[in-house]
PDB file of C-alpha atoms in Angstrom:
ATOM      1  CA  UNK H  76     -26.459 -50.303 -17.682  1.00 50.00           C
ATOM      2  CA  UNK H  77     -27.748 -46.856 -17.570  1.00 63.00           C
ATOM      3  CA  UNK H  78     -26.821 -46.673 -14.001  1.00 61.00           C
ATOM      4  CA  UNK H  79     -23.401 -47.395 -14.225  1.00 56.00           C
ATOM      5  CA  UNK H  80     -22.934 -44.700 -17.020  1.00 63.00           C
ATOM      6  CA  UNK H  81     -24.242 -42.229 -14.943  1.00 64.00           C
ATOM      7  CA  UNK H  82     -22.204 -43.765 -11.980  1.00 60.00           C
ATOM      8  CA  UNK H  83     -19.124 -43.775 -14.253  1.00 59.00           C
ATOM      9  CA  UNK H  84     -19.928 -40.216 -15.403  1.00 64.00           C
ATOM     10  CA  UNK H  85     -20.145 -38.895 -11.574  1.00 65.00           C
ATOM     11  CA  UNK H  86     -16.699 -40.364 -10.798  1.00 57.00           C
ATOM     12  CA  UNK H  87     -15.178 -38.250 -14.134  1.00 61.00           C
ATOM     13  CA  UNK H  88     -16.762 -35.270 -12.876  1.00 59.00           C
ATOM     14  CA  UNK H  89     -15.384 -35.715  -9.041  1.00 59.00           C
ATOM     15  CA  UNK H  90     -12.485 -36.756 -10.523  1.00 59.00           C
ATOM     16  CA  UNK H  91     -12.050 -33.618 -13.035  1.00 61.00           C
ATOM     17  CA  UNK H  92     -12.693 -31.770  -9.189  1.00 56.00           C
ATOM     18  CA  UNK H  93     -10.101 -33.524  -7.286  1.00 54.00           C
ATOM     19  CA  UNK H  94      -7.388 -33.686 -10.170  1.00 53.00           C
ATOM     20  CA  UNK H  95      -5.581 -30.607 -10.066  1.00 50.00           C
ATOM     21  CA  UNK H  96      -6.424 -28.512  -7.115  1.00 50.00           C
ATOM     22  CA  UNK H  97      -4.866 -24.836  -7.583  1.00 49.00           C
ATOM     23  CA  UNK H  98      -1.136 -24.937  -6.414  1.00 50.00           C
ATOM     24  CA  UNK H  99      -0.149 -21.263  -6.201  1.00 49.00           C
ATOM     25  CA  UNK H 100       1.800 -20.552  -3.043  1.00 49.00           C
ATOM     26  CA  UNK H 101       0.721 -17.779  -1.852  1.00 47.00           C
ATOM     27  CA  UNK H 102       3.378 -17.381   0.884  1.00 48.00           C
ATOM     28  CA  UNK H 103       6.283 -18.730   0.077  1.00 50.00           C
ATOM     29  CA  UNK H 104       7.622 -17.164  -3.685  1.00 47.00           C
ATOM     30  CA  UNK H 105       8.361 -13.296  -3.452  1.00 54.00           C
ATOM     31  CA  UNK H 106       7.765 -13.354  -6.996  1.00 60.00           C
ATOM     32  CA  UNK H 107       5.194 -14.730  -8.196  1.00 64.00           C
ATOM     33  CA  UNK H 108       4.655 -16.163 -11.741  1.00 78.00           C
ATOM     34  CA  UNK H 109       1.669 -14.323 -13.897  1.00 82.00           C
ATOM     35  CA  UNK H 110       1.687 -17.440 -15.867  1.00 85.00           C
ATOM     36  CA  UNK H 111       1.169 -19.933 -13.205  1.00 85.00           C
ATOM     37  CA  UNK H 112      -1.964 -17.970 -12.163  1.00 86.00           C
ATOM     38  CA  UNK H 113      -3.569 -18.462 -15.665  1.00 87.00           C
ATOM     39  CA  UNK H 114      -3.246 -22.226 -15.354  1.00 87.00           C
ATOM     40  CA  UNK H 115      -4.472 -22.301 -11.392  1.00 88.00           C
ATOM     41  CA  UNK H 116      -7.588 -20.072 -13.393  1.00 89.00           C
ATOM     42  CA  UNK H 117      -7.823 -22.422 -16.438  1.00 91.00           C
ATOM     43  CA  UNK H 118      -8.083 -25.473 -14.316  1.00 90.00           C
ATOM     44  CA  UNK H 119     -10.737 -23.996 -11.356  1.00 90.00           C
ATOM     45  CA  UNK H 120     -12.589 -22.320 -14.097  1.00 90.00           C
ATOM     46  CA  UNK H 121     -13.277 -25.478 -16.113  1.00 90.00           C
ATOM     47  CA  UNK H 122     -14.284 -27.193 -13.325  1.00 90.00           C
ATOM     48  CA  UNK H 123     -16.427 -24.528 -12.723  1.00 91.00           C
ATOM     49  CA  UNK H 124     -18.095 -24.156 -15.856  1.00 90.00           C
ATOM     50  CA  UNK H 125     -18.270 -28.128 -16.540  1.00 88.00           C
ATOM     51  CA  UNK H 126     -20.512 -27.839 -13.168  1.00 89.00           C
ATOM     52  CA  UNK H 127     -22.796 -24.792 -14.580  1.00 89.00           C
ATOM     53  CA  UNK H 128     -23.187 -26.819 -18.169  1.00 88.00           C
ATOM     54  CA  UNK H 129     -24.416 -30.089 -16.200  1.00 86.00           C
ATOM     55  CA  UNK H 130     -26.774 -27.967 -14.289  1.00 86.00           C
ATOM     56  CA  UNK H 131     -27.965 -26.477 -17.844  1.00 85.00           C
ATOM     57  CA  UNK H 132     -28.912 -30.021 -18.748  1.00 83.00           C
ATOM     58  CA  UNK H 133     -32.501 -31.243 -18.896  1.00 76.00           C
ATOM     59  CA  UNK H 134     -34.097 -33.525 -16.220  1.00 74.00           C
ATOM     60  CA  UNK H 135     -33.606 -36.554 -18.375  1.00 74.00           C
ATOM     61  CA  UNK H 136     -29.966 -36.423 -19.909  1.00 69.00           C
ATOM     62  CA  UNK H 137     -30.362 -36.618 -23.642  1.00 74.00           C
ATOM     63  CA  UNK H 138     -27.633 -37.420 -26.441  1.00 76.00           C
ATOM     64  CA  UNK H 139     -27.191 -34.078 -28.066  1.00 78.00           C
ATOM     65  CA  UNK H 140     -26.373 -32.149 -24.178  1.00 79.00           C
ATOM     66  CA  UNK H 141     -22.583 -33.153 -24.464  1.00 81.00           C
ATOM     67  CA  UNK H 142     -22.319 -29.462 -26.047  1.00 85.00           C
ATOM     68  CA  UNK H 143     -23.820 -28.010 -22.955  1.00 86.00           C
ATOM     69  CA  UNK H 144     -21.064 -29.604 -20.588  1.00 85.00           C
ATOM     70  CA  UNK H 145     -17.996 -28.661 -23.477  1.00 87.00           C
ATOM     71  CA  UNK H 146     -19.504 -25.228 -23.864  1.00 89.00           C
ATOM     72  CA  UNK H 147     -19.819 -24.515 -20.604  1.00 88.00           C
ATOM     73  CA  UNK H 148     -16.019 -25.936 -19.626  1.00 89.00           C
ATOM     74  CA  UNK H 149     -14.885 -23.935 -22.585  1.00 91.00           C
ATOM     75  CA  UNK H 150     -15.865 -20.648 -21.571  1.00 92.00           C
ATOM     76  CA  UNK H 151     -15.686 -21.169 -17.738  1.00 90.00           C
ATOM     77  CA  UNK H 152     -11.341 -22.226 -18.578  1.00 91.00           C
ATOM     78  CA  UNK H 153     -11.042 -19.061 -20.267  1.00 93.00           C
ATOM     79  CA  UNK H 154     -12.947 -17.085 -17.923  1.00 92.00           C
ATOM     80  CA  UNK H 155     -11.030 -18.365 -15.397  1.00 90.00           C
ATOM     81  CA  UNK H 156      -7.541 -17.839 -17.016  1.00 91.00           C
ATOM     82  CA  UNK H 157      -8.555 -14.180 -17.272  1.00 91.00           C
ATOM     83  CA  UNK H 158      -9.209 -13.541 -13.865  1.00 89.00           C
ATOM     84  CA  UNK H 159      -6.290 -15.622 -12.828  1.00 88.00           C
ATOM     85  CA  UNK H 160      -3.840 -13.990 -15.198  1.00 88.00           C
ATOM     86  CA  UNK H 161      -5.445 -10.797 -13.496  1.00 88.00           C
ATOM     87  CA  UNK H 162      -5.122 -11.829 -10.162  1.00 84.00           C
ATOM     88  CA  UNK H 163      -1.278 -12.471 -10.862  1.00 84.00           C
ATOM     89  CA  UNK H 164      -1.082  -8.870 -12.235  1.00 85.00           C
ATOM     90  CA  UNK H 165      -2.354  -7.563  -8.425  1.00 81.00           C
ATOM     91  CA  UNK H 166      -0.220  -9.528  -7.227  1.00 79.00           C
ATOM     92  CA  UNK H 167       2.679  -8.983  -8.956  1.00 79.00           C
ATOM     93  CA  UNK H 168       2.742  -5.532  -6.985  1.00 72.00           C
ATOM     94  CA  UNK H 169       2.390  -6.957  -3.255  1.00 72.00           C
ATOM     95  CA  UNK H 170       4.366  -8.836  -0.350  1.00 72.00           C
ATOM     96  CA  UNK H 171       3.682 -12.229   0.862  1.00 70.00           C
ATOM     97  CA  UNK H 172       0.520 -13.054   1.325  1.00 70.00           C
ATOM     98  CA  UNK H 173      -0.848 -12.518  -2.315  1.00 77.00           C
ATOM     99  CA  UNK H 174      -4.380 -11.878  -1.970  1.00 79.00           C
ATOM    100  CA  UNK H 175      -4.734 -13.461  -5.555  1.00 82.00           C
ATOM    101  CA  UNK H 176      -2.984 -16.519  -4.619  1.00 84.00           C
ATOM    102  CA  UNK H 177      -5.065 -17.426  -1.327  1.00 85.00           C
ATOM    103  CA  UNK H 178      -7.901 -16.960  -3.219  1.00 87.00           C
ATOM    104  CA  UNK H 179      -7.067 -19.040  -6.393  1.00 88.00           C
ATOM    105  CA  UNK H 180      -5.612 -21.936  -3.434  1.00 88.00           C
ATOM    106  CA  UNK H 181      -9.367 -21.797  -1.585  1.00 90.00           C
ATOM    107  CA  UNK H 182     -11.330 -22.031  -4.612  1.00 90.00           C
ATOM    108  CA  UNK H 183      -9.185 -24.804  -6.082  1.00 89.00           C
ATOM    109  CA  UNK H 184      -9.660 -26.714  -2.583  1.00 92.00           C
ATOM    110  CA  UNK H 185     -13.569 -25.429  -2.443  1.00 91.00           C
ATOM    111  CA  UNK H 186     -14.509 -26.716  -5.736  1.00 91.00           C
ATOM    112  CA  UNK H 187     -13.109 -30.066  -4.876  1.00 90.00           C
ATOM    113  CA  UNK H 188     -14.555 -30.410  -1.085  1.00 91.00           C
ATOM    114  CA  UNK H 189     -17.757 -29.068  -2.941  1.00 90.00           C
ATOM    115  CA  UNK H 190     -17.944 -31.601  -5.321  1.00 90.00           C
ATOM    116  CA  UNK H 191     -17.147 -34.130  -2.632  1.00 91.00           C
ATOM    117  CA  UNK H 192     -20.006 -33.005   0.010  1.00 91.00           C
ATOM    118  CA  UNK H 193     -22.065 -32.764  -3.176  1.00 89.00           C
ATOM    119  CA  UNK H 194     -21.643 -35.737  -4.702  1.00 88.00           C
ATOM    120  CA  UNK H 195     -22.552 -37.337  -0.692  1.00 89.00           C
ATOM    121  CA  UNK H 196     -25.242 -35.438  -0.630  1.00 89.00           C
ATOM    122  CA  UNK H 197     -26.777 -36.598  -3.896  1.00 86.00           C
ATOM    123  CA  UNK H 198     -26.338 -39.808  -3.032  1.00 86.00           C
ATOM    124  CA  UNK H 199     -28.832 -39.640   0.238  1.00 86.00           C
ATOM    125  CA  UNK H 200     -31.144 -38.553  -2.808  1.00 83.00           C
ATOM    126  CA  UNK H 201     -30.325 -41.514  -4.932  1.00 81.00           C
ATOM    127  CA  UNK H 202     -31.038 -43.823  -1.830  1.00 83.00           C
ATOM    128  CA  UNK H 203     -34.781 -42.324  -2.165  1.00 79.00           C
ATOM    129  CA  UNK H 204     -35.122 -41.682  -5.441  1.00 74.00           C
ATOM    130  CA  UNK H 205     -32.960 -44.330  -7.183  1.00 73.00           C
ATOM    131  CA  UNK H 206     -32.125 -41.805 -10.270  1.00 75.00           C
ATOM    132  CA  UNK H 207     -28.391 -41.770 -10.189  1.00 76.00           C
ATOM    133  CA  UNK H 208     -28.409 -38.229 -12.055  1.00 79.00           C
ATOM    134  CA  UNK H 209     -28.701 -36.514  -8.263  1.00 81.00           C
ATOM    135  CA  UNK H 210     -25.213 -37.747  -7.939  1.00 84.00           C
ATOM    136  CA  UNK H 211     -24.444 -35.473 -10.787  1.00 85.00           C
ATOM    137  CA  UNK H 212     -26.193 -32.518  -9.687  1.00 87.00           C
ATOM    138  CA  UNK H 213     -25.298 -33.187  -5.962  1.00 88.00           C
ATOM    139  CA  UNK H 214     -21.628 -32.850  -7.574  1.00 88.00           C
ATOM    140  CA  UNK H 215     -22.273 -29.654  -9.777  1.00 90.00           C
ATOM    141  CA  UNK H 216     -24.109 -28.006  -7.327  1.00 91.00           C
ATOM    142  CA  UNK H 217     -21.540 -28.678  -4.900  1.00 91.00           C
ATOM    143  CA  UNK H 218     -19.184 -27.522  -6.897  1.00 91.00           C
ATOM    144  CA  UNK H 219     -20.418 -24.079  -7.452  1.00 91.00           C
ATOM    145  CA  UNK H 220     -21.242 -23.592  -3.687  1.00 92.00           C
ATOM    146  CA  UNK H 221     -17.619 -24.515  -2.380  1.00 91.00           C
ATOM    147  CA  UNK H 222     -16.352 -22.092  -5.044  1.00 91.00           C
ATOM    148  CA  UNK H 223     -18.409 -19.311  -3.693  1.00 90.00           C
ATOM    149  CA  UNK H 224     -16.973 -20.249  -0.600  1.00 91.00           C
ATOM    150  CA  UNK H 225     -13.272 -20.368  -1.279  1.00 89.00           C
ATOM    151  CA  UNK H 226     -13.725 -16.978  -2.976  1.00 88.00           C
ATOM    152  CA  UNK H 227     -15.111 -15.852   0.630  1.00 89.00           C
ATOM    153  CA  UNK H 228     -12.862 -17.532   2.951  1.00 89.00           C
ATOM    154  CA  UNK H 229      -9.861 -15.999   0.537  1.00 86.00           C
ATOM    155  CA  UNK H 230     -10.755 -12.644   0.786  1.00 84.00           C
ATOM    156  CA  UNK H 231     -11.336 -13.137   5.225  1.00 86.00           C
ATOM    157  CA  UNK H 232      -7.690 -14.794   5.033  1.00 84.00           C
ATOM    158  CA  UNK H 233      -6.088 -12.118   3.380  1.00 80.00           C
ATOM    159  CA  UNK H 234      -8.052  -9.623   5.296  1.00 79.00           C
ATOM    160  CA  UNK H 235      -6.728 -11.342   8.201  1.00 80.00           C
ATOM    161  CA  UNK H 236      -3.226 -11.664   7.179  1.00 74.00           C
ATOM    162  CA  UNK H 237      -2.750  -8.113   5.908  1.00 64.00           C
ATOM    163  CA  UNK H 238      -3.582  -6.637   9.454  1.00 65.00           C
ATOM    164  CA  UNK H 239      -0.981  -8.709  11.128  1.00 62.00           C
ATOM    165  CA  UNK H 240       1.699  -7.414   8.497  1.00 59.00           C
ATOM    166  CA  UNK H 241       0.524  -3.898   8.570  1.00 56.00           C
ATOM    167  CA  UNK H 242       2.688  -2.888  11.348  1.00 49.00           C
ATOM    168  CA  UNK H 243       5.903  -3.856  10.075  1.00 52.00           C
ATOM    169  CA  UNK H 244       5.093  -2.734   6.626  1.00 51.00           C
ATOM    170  CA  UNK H 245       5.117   1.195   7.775  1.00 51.00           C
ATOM    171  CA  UNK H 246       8.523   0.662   8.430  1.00 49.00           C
ATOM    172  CA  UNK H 247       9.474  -0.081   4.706  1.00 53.00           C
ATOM    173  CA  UNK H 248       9.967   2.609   2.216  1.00 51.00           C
ATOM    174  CA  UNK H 249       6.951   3.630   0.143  1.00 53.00           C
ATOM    175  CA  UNK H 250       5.808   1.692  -2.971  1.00 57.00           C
ATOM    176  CA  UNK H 251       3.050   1.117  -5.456  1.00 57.00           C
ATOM    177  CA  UNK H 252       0.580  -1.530  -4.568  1.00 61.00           C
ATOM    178  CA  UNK H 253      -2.839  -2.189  -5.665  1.00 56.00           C
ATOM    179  CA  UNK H 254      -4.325  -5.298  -3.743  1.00 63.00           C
ATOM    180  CA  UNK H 255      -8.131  -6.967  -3.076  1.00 58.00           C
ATOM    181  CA  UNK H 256      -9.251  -6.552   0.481  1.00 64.00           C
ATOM    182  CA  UNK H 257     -12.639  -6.988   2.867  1.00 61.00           C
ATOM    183  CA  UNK H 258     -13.789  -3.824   4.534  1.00 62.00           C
ATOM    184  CA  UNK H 259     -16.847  -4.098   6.521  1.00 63.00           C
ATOM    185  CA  UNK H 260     -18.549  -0.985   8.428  1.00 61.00           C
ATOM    186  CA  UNK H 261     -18.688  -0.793  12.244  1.00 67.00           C
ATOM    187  CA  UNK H 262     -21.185  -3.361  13.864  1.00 64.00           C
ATOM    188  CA  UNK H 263     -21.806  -5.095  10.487  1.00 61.00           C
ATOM    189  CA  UNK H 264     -21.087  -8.942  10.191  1.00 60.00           C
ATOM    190  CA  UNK H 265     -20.747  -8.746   6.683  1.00 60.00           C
ATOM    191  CA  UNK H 266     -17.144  -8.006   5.070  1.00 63.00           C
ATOM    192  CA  UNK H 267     -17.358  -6.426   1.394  1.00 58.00           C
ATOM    193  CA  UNK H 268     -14.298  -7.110  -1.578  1.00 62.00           C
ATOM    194  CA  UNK H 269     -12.528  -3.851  -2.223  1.00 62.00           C
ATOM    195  CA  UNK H 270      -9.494  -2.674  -3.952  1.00 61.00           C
ATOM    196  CA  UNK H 271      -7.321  -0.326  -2.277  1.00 63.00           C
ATOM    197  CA  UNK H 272      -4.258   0.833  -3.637  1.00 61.00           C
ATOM    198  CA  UNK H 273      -0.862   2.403  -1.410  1.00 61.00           C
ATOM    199  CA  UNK H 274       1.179   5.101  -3.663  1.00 56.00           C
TER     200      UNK H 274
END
């Protein structure tokens, strides 16, 4: 029985992943809406934080840690409507592609690939083991790894897309912008988040 509670508990949390992916378009509204980035940030952020509370949890799961998994989706939801409601501020200010956008749209999709692969990979541990919480922490784990990642691959895209448009935004007249960006030195493989701003 305690198996297929911790069975049923691993499908809620890949579930909770999966449910509702971040939907901002980054490329295809002109003007974007602030409040639609707080939600995209509410949702990835209590995924997020639902994933760091189960990792808080001891090595057995006892009754009482159910405060652990709220506390932690709490604060993560409004953590994450901050920076999305931020994010929608930046862009606000910018043309198609909205760095904030891509970003909220790869972590949405990272945590739920994460929590997938995760959740896969716990299982090869529950095949040796035969304690079903590895699905869990195969899933949380997972989770926090493909968010790292979207944040990453976010920041590359935009990178990537705001060189192609560069040309045929000199043409335009002037305006105020303030947008995220990677810069990376000369010879260095590693691309750094920056903020540069166009007056």
């Amino acid at each position: 029985m305690t198996i297929l509670r911790r069975f049923a508990a691993t499908l809620a949390l890949v579930a909770s992943c999966l449910a509702l992916p971040s939907v901002c378009s980054a490329a295809e509204d002109d003007t974007p809406s602030i409040v639609s980035y707080g939600f995209d940030g509410f949702w990835t952020g209590a995924q997020i934080g639902l994933a760091t509370g189960y990792l808080a949890t001891g090595s057995e799961y006892e009754r009482d840690e159910w405060r652990k998994l709220v506390f932690g989706a709490g604060v993560g939801a409004l953590a994450g409507m901050g920076l999305g409601i931020t994010l929608g501020l930046v862009d606000s200010g910018q043309r198609p592609p909205q760095t904030g956008g891509l970003i909220l749209r790869d972590v949405g999709y990272g945590v739920g690939l994460g929590a997938v692969a995760g959740t896969a990979v716990g299982a090869l541990f529950l095949i040796d083991s035969g304690r079903a919480k590895h699905l869990l922490t195969g899933a949380a784990i997972g989770t926090l790894v493909g968010a790292g990642a979207g944040v990453a691959f976010g920041l590359i895209e935009s990178a990537r897309a705001d060189r192609s448009t560069s040309v045929s935004a000199t043409a335009e007249s002037p305006r105020l912008t303030l947008r995220f960006t990677a810069l990376g030195a000369e010879g260095s493989l590693l691309p750094l988040p920056a903020i540069e701003g166009t007056f």
